[in-house]
PDB file of C-alpha atoms (C1' of nucleotides) in Angstrom:
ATOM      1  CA  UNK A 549     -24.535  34.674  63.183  1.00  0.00           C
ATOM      2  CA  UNK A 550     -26.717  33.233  60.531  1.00  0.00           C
ATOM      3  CA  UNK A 551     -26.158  34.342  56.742  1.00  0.00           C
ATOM      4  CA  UNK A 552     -29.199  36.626  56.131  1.00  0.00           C
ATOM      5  CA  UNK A 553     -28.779  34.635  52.937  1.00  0.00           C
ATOM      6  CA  UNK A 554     -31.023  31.820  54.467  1.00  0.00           C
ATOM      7  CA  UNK A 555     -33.854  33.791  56.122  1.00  0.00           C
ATOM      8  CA  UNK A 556     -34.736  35.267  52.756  1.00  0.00           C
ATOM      9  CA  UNK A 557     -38.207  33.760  52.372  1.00  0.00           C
ATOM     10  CA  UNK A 558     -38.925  33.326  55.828  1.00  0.00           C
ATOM     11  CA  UNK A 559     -38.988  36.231  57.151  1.00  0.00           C
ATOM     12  CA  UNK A 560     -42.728  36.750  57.013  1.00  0.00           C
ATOM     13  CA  UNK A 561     -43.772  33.441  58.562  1.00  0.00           C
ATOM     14  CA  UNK A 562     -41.544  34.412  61.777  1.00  0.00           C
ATOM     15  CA  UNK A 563     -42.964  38.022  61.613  1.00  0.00           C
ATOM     16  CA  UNK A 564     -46.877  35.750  61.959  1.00  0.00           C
ATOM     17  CA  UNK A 565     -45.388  33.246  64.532  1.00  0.00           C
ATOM     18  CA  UNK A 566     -44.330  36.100  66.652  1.00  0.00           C
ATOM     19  CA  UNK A 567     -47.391  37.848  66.418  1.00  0.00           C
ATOM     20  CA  UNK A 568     -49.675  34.660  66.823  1.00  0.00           C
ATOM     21  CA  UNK A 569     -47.959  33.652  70.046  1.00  0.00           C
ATOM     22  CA  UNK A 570     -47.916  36.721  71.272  1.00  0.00           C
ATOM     23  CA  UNK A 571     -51.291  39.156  70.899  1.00  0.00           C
ATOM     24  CA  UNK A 572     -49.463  42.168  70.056  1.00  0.00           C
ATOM     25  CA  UNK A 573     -45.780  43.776  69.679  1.00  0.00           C
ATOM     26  CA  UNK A 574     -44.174  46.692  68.003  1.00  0.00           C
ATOM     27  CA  UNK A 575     -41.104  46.370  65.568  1.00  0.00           C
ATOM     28  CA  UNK A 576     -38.530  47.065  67.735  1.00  0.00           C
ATOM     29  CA  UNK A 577     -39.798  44.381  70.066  1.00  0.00           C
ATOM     30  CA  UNK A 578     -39.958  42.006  67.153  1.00  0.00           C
ATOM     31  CA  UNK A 579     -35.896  42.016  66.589  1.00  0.00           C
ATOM     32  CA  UNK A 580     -35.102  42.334  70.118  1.00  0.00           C
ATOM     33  CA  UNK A 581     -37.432  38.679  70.648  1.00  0.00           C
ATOM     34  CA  UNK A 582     -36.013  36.779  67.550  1.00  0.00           C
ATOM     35  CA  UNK A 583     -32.651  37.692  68.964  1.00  0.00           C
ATOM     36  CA  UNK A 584     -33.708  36.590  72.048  1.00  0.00           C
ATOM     37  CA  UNK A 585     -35.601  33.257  70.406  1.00  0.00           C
ATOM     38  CA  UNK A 586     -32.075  32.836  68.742  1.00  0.00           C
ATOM     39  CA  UNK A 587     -29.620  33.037  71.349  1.00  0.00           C
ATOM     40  CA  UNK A 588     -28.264  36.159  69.000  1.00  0.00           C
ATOM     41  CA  UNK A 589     -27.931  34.326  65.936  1.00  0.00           C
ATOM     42  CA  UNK A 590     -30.925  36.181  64.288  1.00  0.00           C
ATOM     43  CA  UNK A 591     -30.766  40.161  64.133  1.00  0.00           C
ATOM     44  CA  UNK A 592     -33.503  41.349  61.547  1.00  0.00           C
ATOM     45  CA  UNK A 593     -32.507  44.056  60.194  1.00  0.00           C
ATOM     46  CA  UNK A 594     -35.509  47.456  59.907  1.00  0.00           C
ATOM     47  CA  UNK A 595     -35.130  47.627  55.789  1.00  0.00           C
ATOM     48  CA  UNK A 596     -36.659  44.036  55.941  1.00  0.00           C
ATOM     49  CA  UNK A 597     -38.899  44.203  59.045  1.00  0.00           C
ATOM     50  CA  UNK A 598     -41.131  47.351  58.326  1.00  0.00           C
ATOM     51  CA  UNK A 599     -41.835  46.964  54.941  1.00  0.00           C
ATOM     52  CA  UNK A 600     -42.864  42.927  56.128  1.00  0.00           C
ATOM     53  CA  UNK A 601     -45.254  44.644  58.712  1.00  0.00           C
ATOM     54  CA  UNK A 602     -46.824  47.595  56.298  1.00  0.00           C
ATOM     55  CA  UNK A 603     -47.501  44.662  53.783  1.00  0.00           C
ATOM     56  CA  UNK A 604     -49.110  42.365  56.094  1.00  0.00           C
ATOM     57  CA  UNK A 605     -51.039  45.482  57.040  1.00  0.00           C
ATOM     58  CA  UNK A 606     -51.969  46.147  53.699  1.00  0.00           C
ATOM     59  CA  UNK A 607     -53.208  43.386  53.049  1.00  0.00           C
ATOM     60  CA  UNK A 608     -55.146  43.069  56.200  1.00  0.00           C
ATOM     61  CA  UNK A 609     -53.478  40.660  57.754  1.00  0.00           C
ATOM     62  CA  UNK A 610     -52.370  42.735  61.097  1.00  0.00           C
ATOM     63  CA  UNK A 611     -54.252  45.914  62.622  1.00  0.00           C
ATOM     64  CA  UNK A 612     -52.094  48.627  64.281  1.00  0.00           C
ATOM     65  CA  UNK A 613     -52.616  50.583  67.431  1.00  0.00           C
ATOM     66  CA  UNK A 614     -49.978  53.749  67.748  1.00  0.00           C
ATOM     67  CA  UNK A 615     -49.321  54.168  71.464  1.00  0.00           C
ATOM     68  CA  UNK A 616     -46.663  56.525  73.165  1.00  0.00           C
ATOM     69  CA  UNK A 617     -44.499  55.363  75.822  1.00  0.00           C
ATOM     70  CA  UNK A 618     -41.797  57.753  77.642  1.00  0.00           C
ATOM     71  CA  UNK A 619     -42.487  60.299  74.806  1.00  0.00           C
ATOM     72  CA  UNK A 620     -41.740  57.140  72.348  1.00  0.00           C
ATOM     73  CA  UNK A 621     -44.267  55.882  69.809  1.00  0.00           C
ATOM     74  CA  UNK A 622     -44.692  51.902  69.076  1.00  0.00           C
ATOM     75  CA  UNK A 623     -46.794  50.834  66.781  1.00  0.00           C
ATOM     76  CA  UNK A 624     -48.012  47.586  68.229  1.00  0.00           C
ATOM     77  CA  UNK A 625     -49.429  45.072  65.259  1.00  0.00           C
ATOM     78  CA  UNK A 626     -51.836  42.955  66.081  1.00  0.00           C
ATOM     79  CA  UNK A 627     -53.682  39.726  63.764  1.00  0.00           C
ATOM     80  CA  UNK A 628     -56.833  40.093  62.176  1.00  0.00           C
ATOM     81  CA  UNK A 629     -59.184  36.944  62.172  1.00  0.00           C
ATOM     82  CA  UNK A 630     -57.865  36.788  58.777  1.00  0.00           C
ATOM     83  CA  UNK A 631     -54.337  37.427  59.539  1.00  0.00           C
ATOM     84  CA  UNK A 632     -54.451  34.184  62.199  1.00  0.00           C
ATOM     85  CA  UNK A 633     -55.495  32.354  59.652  1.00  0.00           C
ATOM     86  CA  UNK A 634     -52.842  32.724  57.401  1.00  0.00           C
ATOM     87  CA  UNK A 635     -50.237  32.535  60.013  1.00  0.00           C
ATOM     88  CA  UNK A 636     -51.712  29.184  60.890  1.00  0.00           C
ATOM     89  CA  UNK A 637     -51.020  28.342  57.073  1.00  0.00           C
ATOM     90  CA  UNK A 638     -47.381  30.193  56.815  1.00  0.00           C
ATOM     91  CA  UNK A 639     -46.140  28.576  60.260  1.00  0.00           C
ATOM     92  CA  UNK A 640     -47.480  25.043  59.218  1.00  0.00           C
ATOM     93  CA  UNK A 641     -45.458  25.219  55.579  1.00  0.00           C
ATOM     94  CA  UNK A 642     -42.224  26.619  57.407  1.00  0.00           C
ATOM     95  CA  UNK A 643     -42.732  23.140  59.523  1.00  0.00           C
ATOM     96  CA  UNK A 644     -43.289  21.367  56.556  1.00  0.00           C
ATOM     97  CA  UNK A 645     -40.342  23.117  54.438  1.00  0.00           C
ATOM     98  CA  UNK A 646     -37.885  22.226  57.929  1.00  0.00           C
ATOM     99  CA  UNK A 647     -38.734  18.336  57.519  1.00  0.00           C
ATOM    100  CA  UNK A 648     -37.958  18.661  53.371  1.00  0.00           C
ATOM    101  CA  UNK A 649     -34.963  20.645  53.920  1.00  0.00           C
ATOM    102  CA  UNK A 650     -33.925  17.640  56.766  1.00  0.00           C
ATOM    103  CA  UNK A 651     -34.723  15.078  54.328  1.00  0.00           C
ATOM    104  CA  UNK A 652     -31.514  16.747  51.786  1.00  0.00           C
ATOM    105  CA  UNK A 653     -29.422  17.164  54.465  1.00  0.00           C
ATOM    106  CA  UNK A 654     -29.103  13.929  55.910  1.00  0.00           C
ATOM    107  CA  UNK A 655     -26.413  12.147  54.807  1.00  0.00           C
ATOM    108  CA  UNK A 656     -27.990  10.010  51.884  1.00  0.00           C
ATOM    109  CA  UNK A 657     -27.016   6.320  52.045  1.00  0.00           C
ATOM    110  CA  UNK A 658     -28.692   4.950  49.049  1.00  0.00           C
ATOM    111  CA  UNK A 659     -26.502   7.315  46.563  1.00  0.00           C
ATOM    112  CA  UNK A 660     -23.788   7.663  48.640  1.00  0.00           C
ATOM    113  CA  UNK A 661     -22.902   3.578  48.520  1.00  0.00           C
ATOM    114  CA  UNK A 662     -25.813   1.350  47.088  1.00  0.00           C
ATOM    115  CA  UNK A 663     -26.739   3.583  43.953  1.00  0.00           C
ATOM    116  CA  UNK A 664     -23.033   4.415  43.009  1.00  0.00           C
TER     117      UNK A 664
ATOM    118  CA  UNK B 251     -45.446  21.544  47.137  1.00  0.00           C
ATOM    119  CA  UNK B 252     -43.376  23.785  49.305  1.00  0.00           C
ATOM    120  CA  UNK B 253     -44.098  27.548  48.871  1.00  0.00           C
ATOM    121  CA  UNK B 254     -40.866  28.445  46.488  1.00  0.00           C
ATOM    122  CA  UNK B 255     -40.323  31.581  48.318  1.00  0.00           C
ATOM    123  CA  UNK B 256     -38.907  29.911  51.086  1.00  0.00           C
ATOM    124  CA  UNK B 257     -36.128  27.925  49.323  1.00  0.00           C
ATOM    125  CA  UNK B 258     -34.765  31.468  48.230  1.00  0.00           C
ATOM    126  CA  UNK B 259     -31.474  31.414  49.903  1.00  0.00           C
ATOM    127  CA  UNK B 260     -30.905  27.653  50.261  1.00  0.00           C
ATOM    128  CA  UNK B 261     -31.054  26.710  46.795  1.00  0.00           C
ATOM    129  CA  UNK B 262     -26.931  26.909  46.763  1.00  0.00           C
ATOM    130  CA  UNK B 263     -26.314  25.021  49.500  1.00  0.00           C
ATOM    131  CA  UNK B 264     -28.824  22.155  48.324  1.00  0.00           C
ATOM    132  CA  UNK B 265     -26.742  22.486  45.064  1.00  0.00           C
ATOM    133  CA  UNK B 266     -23.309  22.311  46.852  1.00  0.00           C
ATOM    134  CA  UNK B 267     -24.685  19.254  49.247  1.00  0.00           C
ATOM    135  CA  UNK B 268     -25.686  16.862  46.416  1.00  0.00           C
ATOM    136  CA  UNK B 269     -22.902  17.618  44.389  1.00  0.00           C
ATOM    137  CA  UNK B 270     -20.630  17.054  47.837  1.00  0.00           C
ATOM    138  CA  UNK B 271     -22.588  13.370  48.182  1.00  0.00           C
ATOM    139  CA  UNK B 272     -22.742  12.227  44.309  1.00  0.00           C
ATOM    140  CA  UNK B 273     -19.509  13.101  43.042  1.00  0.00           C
ATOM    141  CA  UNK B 274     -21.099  14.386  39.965  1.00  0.00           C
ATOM    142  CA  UNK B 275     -24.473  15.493  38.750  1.00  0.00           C
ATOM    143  CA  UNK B 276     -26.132  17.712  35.907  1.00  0.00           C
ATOM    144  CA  UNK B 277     -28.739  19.728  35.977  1.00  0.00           C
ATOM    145  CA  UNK B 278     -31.550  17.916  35.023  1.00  0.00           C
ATOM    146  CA  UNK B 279     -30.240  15.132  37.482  1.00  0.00           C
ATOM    147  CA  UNK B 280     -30.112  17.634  40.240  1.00  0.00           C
ATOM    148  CA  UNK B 281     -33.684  18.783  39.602  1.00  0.00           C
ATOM    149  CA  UNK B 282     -34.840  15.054  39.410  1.00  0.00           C
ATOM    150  CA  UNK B 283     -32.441  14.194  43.022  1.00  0.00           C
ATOM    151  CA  UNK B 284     -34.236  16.984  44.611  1.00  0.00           C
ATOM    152  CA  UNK B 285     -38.178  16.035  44.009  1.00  0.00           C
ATOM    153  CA  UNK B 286     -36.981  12.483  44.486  1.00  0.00           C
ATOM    154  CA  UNK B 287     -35.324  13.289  47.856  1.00  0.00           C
ATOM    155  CA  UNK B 288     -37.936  15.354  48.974  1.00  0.00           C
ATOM    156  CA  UNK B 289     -40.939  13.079  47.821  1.00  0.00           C
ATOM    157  CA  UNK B 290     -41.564  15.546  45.264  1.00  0.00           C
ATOM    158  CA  UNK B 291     -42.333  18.633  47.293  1.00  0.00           C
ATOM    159  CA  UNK B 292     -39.611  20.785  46.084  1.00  0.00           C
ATOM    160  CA  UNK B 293     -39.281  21.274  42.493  1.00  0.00           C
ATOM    161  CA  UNK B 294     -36.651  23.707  41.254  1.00  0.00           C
ATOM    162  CA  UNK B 295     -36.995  25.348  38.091  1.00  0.00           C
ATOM    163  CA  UNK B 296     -34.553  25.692  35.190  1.00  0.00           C
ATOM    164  CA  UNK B 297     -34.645  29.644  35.710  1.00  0.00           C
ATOM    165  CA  UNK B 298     -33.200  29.156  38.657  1.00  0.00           C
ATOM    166  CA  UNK B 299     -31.085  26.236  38.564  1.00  0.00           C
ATOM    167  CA  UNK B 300     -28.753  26.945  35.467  1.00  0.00           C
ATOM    168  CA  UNK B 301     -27.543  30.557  36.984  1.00  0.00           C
ATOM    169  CA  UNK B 302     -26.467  28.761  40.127  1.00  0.00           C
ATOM    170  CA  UNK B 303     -24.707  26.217  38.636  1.00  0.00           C
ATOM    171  CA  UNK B 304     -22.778  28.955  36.038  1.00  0.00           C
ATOM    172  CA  UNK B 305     -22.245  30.588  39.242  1.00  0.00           C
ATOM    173  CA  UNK B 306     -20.379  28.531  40.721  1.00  0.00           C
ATOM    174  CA  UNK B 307     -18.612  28.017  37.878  1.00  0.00           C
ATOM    175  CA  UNK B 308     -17.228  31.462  37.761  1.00  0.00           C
ATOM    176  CA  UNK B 309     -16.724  31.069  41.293  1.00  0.00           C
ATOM    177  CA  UNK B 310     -14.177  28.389  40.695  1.00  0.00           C
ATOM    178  CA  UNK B 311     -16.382  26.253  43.590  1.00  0.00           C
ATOM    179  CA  UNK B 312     -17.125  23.670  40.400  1.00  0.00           C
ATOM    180  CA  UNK B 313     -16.071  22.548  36.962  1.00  0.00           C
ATOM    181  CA  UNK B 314     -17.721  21.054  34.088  1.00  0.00           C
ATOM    182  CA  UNK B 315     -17.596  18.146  31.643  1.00  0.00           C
ATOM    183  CA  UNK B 316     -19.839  18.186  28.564  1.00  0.00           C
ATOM    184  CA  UNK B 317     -20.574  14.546  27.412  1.00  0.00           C
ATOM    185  CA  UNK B 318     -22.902  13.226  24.851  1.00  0.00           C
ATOM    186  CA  UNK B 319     -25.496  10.820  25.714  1.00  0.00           C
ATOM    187  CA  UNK B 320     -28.009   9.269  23.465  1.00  0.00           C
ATOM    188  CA  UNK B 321     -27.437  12.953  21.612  1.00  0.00           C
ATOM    189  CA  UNK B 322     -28.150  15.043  23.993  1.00  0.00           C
ATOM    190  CA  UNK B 323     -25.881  17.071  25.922  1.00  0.00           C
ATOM    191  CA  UNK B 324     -25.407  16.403  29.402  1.00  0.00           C
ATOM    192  CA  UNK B 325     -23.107  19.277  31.418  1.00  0.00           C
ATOM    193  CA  UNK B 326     -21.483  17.326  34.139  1.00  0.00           C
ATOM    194  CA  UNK B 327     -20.556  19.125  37.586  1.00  0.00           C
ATOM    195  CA  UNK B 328     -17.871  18.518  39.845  1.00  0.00           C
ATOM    196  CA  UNK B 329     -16.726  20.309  42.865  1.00  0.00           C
ATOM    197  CA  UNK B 330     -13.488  21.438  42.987  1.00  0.00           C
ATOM    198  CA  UNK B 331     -11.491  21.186  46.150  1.00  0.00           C
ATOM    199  CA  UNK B 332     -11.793  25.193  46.721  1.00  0.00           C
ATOM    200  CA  UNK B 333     -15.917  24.248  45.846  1.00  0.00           C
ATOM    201  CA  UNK B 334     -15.840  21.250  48.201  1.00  0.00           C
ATOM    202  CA  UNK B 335     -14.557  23.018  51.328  1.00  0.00           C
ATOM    203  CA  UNK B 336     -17.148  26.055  50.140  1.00  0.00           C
ATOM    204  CA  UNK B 337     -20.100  22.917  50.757  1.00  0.00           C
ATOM    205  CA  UNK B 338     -18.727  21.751  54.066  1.00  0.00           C
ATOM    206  CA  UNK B 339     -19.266  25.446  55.176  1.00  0.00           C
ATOM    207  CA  UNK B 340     -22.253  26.010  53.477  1.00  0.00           C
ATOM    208  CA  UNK B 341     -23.914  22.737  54.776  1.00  0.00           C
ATOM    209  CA  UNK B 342     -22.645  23.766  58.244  1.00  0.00           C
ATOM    210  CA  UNK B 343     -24.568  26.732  57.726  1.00  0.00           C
ATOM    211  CA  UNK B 344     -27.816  25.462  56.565  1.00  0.00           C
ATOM    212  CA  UNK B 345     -27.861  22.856  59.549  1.00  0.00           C
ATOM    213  CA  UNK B 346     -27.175  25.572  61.956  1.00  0.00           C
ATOM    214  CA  UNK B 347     -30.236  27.571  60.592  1.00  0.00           C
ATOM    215  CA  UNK B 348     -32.199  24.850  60.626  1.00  0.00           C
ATOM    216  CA  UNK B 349     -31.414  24.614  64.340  1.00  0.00           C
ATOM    217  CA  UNK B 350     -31.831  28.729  64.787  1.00  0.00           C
ATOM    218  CA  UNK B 351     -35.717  28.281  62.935  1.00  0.00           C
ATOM    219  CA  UNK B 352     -36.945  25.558  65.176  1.00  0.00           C
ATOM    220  CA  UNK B 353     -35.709  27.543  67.943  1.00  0.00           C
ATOM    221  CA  UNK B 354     -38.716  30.152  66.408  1.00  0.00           C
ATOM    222  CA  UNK B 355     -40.930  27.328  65.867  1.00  0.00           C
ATOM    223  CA  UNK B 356     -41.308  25.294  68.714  1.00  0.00           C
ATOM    224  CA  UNK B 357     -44.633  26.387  71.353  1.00  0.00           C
ATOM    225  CA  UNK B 358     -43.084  29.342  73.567  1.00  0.00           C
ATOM    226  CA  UNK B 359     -43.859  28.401  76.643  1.00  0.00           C
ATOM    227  CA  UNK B 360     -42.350  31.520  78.282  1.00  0.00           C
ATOM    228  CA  UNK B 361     -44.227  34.342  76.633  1.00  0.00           C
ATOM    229  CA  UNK B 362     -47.104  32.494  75.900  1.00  0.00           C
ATOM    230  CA  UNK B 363     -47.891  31.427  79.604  1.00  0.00           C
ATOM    231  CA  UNK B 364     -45.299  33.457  81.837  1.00  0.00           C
ATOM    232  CA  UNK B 365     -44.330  35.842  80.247  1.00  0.00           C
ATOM    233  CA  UNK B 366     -48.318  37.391  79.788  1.00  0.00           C
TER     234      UNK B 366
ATOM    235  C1'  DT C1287     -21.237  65.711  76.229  1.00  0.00           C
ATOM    236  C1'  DA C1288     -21.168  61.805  73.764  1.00  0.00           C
ATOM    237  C1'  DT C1289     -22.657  57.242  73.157  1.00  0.00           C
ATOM    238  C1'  DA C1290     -25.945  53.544  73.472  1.00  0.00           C
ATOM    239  C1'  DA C1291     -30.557  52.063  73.633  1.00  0.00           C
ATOM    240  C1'  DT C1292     -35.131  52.877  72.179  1.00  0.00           C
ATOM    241  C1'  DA C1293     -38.393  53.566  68.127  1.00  0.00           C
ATOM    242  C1'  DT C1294     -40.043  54.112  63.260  1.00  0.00           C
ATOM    243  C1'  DA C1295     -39.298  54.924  58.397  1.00  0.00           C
ATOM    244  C1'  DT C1296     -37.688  55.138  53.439  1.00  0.00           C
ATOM    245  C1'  DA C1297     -35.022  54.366  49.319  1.00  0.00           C
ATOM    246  C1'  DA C1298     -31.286  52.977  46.074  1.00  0.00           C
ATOM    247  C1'  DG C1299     -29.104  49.098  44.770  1.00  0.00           C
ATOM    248  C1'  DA C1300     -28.134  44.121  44.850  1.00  0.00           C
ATOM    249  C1'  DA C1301     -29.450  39.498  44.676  1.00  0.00           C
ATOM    250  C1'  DT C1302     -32.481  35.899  43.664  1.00  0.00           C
ATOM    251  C1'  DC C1303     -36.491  33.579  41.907  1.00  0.00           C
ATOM    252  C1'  DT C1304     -40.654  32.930  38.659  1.00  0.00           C
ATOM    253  C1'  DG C1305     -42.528  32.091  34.448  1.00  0.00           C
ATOM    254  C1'  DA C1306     -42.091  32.352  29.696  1.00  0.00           C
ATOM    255  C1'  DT C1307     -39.636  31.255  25.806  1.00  0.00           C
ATOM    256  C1'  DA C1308     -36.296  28.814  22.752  1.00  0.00           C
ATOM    257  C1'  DT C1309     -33.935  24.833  20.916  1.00  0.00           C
ATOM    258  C1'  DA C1310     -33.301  19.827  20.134  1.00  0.00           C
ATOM    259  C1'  DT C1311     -33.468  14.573  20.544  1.00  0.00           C
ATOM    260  C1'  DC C1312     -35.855  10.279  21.485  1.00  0.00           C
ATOM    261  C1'  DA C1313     -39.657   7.128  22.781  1.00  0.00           C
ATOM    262  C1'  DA C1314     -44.361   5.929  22.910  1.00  0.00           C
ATOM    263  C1'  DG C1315     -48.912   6.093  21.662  1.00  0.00           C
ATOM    264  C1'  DA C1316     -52.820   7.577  18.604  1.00  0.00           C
TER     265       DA C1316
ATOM    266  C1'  DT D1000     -47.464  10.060  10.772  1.00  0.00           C
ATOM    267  C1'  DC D1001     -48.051  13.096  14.277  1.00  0.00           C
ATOM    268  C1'  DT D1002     -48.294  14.575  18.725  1.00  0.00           C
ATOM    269  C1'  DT D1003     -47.134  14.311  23.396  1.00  0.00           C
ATOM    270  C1'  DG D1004     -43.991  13.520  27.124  1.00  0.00           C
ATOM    271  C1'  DA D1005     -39.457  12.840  28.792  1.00  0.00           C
ATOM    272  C1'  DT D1006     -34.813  14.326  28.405  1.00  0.00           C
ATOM    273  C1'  DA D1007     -31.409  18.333  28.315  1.00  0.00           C
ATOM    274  C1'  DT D1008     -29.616  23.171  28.436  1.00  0.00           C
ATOM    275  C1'  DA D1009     -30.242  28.120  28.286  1.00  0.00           C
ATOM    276  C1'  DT D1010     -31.716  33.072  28.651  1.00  0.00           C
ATOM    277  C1'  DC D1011     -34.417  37.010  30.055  1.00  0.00           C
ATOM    278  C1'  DA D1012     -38.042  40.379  31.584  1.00  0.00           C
ATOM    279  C1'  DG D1013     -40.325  41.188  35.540  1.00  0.00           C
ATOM    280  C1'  DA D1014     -41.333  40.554  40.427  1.00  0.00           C
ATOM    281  C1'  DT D1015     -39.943  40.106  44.994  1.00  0.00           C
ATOM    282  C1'  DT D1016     -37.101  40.526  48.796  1.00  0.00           C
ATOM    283  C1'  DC D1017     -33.143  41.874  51.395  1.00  0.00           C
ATOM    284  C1'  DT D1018     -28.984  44.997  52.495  1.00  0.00           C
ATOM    285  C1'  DT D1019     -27.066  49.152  53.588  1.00  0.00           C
ATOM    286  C1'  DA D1020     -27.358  53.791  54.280  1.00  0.00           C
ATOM    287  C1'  DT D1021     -29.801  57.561  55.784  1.00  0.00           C
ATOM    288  C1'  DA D1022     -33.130  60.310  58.559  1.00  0.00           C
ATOM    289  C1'  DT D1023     -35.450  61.704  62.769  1.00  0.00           C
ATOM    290  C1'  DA D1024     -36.187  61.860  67.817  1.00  0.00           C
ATOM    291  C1'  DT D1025     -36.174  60.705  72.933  1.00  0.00           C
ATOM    292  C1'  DT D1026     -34.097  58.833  77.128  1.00  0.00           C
ATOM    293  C1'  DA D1027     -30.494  56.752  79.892  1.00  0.00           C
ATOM    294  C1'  DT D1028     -25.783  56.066  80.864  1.00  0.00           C
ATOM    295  C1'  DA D1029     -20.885  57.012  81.056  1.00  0.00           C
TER     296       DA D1029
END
DNA sequence: TATAATATATAAGAATCTGATATATCAAGA
DNA sequence: TCTTGATATATCAGATTCTTATATATTATA
């Protein structure tokens, strides 16, 4: 299990990456895939998800259709036009922030024995 | 120049991994390491620097040596042995997220072709 | 009948970061 | 001489985000 610590920040960007790859999903599905994604070491927790997916809403990033199924409702979120676009941006700085964050952890040779 | 938001939660462990590899830094060093390291797309700020670093003080994970250079103050930091096996664990962490998010990030093949 | 899975939602509190502000020295250029 | 930029630490109000707890409700399973 991951410290939640870390995915603060990136929660978002996943949230879009989901949703681009996928047309549509409801909340619920959204935890059940990132576990899934994750091999269990990602569980989102609801306090963090549903506010993410109201926002993105908000701000007209995702449309919602309310469906019932077995007398349950999902909400299924769906991108906007404008909403793909800014997943396309979130998901390519998440790439970009993954090859920064490699280049500090690799074990640095110039400090570790040339510069010292 | 990486989005800030999604260093939130990783600044600490970049903190504890430097420290880990240089022996000894201060601040201004570490803020100068990090946009050197990462060709000067992350930039941390003082605000959020200084209150990690008198974190771990408190913590017990570092300690400090004040020394005067050219007049001005430099606040040297040192892990402690207690702060040294608190990296190792830290850095374990990070890499294993790292691993977990490109999980996410790679082209799902499954639900994207499959899986529809 | 009770528990687990399915499904969404909110809210108080905690943690963390941003951006502004403050102080001070030294070097370089106008 | 004066101003700007680099060097160096520090704090704080405000914003943002996440955790944990709580609430509600249905269906399937033990």
């Amino acid at each position: 299990m991951i410290s939640t610590e870390l995915l603060k920040g990136s929660l978002k960007s996943i949230v879009l990456k989901l949703l681009a790859e996928n047309g549509r999903m409801y909340g619920y599905d959204i935890t059940r895939r990132v576990e899934e994604l994750t091999a269990g070491k990602i569980k989102l927790t609801y306090g963090a998800l549903y506010p993410v997916l109201h926002k993105l809403e908000v701000e007209g990033s995702v449309t919602t259709e309310s469906e019932n199924y077995n007398n349950r409702t999902r909400i299924y979120y769906k991108l906007t036009p404008k909403g793909n676009n800014f997943a396309v941006e979130k998901i390519k700085e998440l790439e970009e922030y993954m090859e920064v964050m490699s280049m500090l952890l690799k074990p640095n040779i110039q400090s570790g024995l040339i510069g010292s």
